[in-house]
PDB file of C-alpha atoms in Angstrom:
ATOM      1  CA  UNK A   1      38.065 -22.029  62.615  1.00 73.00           C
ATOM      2  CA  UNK A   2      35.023 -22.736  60.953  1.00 77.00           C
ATOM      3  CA  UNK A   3      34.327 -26.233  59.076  1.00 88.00           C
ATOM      4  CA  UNK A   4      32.872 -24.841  56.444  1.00 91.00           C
ATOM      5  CA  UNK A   5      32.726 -21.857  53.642  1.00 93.00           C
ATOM      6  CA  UNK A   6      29.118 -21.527  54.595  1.00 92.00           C
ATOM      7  CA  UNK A   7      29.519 -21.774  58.611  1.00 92.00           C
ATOM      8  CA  UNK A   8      32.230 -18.563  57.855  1.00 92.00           C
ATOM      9  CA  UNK A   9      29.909 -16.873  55.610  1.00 92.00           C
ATOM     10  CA  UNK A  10      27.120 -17.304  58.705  1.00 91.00           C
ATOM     11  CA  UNK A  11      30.322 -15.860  61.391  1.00 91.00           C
ATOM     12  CA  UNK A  12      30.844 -12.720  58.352  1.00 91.00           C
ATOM     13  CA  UNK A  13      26.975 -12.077  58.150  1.00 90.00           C
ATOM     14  CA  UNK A  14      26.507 -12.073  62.417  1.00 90.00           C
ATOM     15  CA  UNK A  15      29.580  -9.983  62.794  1.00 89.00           C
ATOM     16  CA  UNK A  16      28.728  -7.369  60.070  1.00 88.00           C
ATOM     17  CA  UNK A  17      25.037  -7.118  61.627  1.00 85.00           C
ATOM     18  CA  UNK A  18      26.863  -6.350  64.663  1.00 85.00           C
ATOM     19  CA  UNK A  19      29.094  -3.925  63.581  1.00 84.00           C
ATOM     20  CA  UNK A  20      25.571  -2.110  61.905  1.00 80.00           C
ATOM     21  CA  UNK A  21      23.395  -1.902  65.189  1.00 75.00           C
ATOM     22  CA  UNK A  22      23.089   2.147  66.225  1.00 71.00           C
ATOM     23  CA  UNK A  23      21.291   3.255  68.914  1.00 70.00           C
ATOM     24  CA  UNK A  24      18.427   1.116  67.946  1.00 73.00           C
ATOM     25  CA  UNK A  25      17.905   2.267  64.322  1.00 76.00           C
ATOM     26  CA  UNK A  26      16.596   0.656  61.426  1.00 76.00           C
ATOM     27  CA  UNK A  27      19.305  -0.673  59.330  1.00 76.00           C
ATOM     28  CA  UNK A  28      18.427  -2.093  56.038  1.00 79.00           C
ATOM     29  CA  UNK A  29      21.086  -4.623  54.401  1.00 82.00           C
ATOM     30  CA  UNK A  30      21.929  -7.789  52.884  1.00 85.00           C
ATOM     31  CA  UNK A  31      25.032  -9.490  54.465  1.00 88.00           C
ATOM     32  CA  UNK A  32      25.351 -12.240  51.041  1.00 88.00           C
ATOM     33  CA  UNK A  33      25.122  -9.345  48.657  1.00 86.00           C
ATOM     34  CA  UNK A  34      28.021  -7.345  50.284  1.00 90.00           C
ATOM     35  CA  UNK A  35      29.978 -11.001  50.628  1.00 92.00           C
ATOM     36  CA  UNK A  36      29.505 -11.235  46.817  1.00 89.00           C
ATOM     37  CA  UNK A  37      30.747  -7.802  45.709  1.00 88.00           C
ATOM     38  CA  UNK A  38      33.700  -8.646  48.612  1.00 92.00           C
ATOM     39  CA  UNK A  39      34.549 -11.765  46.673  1.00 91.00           C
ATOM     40  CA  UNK A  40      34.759 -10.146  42.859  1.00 88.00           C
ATOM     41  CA  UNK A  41      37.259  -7.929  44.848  1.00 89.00           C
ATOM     42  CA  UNK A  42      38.523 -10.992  45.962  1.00 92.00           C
ATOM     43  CA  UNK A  43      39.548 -11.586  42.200  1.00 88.00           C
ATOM     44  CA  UNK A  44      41.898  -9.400  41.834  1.00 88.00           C
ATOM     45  CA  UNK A  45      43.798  -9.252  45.036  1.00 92.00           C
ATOM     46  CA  UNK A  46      46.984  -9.780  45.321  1.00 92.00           C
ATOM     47  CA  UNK A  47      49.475 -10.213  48.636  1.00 95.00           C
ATOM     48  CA  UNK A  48      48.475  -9.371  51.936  1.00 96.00           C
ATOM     49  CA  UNK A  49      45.292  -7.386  50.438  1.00 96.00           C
ATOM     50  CA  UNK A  50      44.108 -10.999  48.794  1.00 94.00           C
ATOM     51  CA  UNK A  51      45.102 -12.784  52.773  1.00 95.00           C
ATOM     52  CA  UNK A  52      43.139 -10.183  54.298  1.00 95.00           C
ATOM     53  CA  UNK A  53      39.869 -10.522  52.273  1.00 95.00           C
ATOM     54  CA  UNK A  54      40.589 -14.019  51.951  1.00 94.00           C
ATOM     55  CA  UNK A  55      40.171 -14.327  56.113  1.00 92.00           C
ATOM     56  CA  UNK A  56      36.920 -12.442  56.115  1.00 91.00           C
ATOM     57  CA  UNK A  57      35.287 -14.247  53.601  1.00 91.00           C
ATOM     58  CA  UNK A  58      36.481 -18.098  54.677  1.00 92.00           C
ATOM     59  CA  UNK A  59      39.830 -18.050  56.762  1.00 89.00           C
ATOM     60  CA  UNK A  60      41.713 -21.103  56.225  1.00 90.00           C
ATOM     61  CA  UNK A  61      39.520 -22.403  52.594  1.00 93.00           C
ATOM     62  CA  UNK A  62      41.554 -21.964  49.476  1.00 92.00           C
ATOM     63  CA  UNK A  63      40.727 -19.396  47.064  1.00 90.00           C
ATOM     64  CA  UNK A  64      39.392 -21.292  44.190  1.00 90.00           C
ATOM     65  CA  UNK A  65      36.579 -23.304  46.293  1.00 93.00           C
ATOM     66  CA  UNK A  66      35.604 -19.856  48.225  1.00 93.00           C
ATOM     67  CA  UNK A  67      35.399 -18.189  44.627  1.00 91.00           C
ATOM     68  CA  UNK A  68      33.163 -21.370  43.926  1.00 92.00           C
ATOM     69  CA  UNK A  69      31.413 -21.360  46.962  1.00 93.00           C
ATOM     70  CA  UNK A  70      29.572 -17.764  45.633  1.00 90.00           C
ATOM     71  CA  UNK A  71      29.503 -19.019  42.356  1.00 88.00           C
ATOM     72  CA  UNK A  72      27.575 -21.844  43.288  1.00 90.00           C
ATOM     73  CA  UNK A  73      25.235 -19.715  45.929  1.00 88.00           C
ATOM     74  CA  UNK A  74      24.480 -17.160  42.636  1.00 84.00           C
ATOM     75  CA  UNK A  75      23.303 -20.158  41.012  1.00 82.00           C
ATOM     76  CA  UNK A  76      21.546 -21.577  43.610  1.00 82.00           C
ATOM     77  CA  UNK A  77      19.667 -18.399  44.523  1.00 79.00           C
ATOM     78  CA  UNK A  78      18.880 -18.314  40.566  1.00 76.00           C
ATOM     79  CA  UNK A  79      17.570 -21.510  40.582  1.00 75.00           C
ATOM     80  CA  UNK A  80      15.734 -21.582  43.418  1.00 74.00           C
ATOM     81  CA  UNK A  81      14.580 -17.675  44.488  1.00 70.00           C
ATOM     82  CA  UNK A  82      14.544 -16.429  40.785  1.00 68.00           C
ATOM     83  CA  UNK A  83      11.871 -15.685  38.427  1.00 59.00           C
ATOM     84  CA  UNK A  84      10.742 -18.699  36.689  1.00 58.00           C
ATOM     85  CA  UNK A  85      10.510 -18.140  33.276  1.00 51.00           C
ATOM     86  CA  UNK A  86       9.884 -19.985  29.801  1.00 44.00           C
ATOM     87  CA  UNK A  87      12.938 -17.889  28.443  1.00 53.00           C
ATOM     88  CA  UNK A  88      16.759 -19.113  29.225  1.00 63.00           C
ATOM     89  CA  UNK A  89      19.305 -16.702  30.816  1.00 71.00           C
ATOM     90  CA  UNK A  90      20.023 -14.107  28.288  1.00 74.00           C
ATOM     91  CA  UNK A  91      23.898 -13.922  26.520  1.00 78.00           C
ATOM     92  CA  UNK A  92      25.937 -11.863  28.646  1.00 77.00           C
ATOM     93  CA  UNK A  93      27.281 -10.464  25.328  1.00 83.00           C
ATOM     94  CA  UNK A  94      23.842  -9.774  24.152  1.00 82.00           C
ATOM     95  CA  UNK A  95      22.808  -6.439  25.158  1.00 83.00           C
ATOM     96  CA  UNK A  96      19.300  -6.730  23.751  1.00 83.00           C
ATOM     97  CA  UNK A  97      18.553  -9.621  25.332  1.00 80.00           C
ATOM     98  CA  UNK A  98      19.569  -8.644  28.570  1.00 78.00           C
ATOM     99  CA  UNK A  99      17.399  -5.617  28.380  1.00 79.00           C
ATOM    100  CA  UNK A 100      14.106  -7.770  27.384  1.00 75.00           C
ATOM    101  CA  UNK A 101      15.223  -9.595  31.157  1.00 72.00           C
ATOM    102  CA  UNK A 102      14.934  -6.763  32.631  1.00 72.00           C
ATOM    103  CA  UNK A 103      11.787  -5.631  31.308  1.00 70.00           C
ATOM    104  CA  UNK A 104      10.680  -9.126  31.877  1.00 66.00           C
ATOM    105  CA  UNK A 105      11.878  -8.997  35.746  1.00 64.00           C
ATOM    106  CA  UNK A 106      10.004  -5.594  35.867  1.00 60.00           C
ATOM    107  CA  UNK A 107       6.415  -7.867  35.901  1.00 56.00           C
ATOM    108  CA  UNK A 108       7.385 -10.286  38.398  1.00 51.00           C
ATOM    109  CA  UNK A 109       3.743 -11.358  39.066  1.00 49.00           C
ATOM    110  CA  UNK A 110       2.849 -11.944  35.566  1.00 52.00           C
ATOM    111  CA  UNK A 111       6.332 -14.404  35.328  1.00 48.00           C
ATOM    112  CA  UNK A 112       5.781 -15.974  38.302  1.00 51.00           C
ATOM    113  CA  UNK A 113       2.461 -15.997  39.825  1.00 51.00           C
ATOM    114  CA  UNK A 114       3.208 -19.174  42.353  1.00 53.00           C
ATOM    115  CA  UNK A 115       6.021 -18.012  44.220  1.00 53.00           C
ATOM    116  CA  UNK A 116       6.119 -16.328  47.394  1.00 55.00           C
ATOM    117  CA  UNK A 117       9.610 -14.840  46.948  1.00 58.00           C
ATOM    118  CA  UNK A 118      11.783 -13.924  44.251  1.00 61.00           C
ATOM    119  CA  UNK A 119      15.205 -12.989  44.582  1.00 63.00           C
ATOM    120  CA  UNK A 120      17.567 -12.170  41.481  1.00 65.00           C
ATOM    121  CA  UNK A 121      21.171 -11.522  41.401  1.00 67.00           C
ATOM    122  CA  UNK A 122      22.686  -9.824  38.948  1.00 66.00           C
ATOM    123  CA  UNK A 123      26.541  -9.383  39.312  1.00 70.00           C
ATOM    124  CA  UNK A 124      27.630  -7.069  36.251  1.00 78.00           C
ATOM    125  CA  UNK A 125      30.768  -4.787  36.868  1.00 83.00           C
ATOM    126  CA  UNK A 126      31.094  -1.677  34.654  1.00 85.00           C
ATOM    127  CA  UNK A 127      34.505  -0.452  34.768  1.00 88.00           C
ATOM    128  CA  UNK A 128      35.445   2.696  33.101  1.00 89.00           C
ATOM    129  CA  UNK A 129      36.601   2.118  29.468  1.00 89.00           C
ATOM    130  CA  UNK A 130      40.106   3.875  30.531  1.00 92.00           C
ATOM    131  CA  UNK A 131      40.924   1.083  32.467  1.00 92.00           C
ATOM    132  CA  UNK A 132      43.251  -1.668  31.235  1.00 93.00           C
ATOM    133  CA  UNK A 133      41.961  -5.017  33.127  1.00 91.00           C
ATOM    134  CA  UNK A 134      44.489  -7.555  32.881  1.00 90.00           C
ATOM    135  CA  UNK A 135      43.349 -10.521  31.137  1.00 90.00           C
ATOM    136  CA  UNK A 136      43.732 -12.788  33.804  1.00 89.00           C
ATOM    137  CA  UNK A 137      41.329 -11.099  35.682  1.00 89.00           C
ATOM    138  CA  UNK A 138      38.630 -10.830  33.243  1.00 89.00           C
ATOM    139  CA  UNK A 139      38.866 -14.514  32.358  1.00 89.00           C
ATOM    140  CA  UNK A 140      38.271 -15.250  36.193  1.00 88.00           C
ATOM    141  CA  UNK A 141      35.654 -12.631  36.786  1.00 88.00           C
ATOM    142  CA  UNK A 142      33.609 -14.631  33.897  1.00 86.00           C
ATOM    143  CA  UNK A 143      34.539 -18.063  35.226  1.00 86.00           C
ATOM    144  CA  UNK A 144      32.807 -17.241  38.104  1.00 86.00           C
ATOM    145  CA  UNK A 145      30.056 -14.345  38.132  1.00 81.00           C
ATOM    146  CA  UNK A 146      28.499 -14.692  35.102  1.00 71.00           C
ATOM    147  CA  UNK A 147      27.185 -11.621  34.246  1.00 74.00           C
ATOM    148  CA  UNK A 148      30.466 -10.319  32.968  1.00 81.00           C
ATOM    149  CA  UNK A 149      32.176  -7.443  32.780  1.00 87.00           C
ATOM    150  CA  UNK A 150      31.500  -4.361  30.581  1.00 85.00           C
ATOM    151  CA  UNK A 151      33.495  -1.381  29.854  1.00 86.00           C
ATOM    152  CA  UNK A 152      31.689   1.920  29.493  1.00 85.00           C
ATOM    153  CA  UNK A 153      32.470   6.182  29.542  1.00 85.00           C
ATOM    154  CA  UNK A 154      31.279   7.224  32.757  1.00 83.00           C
ATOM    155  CA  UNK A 155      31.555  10.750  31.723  1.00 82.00           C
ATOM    156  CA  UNK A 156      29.079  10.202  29.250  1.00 80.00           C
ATOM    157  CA  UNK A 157      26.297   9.399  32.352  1.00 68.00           C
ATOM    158  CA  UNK A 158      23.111   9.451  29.874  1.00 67.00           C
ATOM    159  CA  UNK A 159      24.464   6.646  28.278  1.00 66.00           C
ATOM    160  CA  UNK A 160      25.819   4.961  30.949  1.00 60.00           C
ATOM    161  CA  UNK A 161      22.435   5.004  32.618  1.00 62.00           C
ATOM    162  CA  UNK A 162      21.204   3.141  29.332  1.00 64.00           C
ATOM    163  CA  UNK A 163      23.138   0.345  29.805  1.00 58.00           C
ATOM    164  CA  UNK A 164      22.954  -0.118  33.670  1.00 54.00           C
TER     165      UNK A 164
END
């Protein structure tokens, strides 16, 4: 078993590169960002579903410090990978401000001309307005992924697309 939540992320990122090799083709994919949307799953799992996802991501850990483990590594990757900007991190409930970010993200060279690499994370779900989410879950999902939840009509796609 592995010592830590970061030596079993390093096991989940090996095996899933693994399981991706074909014939010697190109694959193309980020082994944190799939752990990530795994752990918002991770949220609202329950039973043998929750003890399942729970041993890919970190057998053995308990759920609150791997839920904090990818909170913290969002942060982290934020702090250290992300564009550096004079502006602070926009309201999650402000959907103006979040698309000046954007915009702002779209001219990464003008924000930050010293860094070599920039690396944002944005972890927003959009869940169908239909869909009752239980409170618990939303209260959780913003405890730990910042970014928040939003509820939109997916069958109206034009303005979906809007506020993607």
């Amino acid at each position: 078993m592995p010592e830590s939540i970061t030596e079993a992320q390093l096991g989940f990122a090996l095996k899933l590169l693994q399981s991706q090799y074909c014939n010697e083709k190109s694959v193309v994919f980020s082994p944190v960002s799939i752990a990530i949307g795994i752990a918002t799953v991770y949220l609202g799992a329950k039973g043998d579903t929750e003890k399942q996802i729970r041993n890919v991501l970190a057998e053995g850990f308990e759920p609150s410090d791997i839920l904090s483990y990818f909170s913290k590594l969002m942060e982290h990757i934020k702090k250290e990978y992300g564009v550096k900007m004079p502006s602070s991190e926009p309201n999650p409930n402000d959907e103006d401000a979040i698309t000046k970010r954007k915009l702002e993200l779209c001219c990464l060279s003008d924000c930050n001309p010293t860094s070599e690499c920039v690396l944002e994370t944005f972890n927003r779900a959009y869940v169908n307005d239909d869909i009752k989410l239980k409170d618990e879950f939303v209260k959780k999902f913003d405890e730990y992924f910042v970014d928040g939840i939003e509820q939109v009509n997916f069958g109206k796609a034009v303005e979906v697309v809007e506020v993607c």
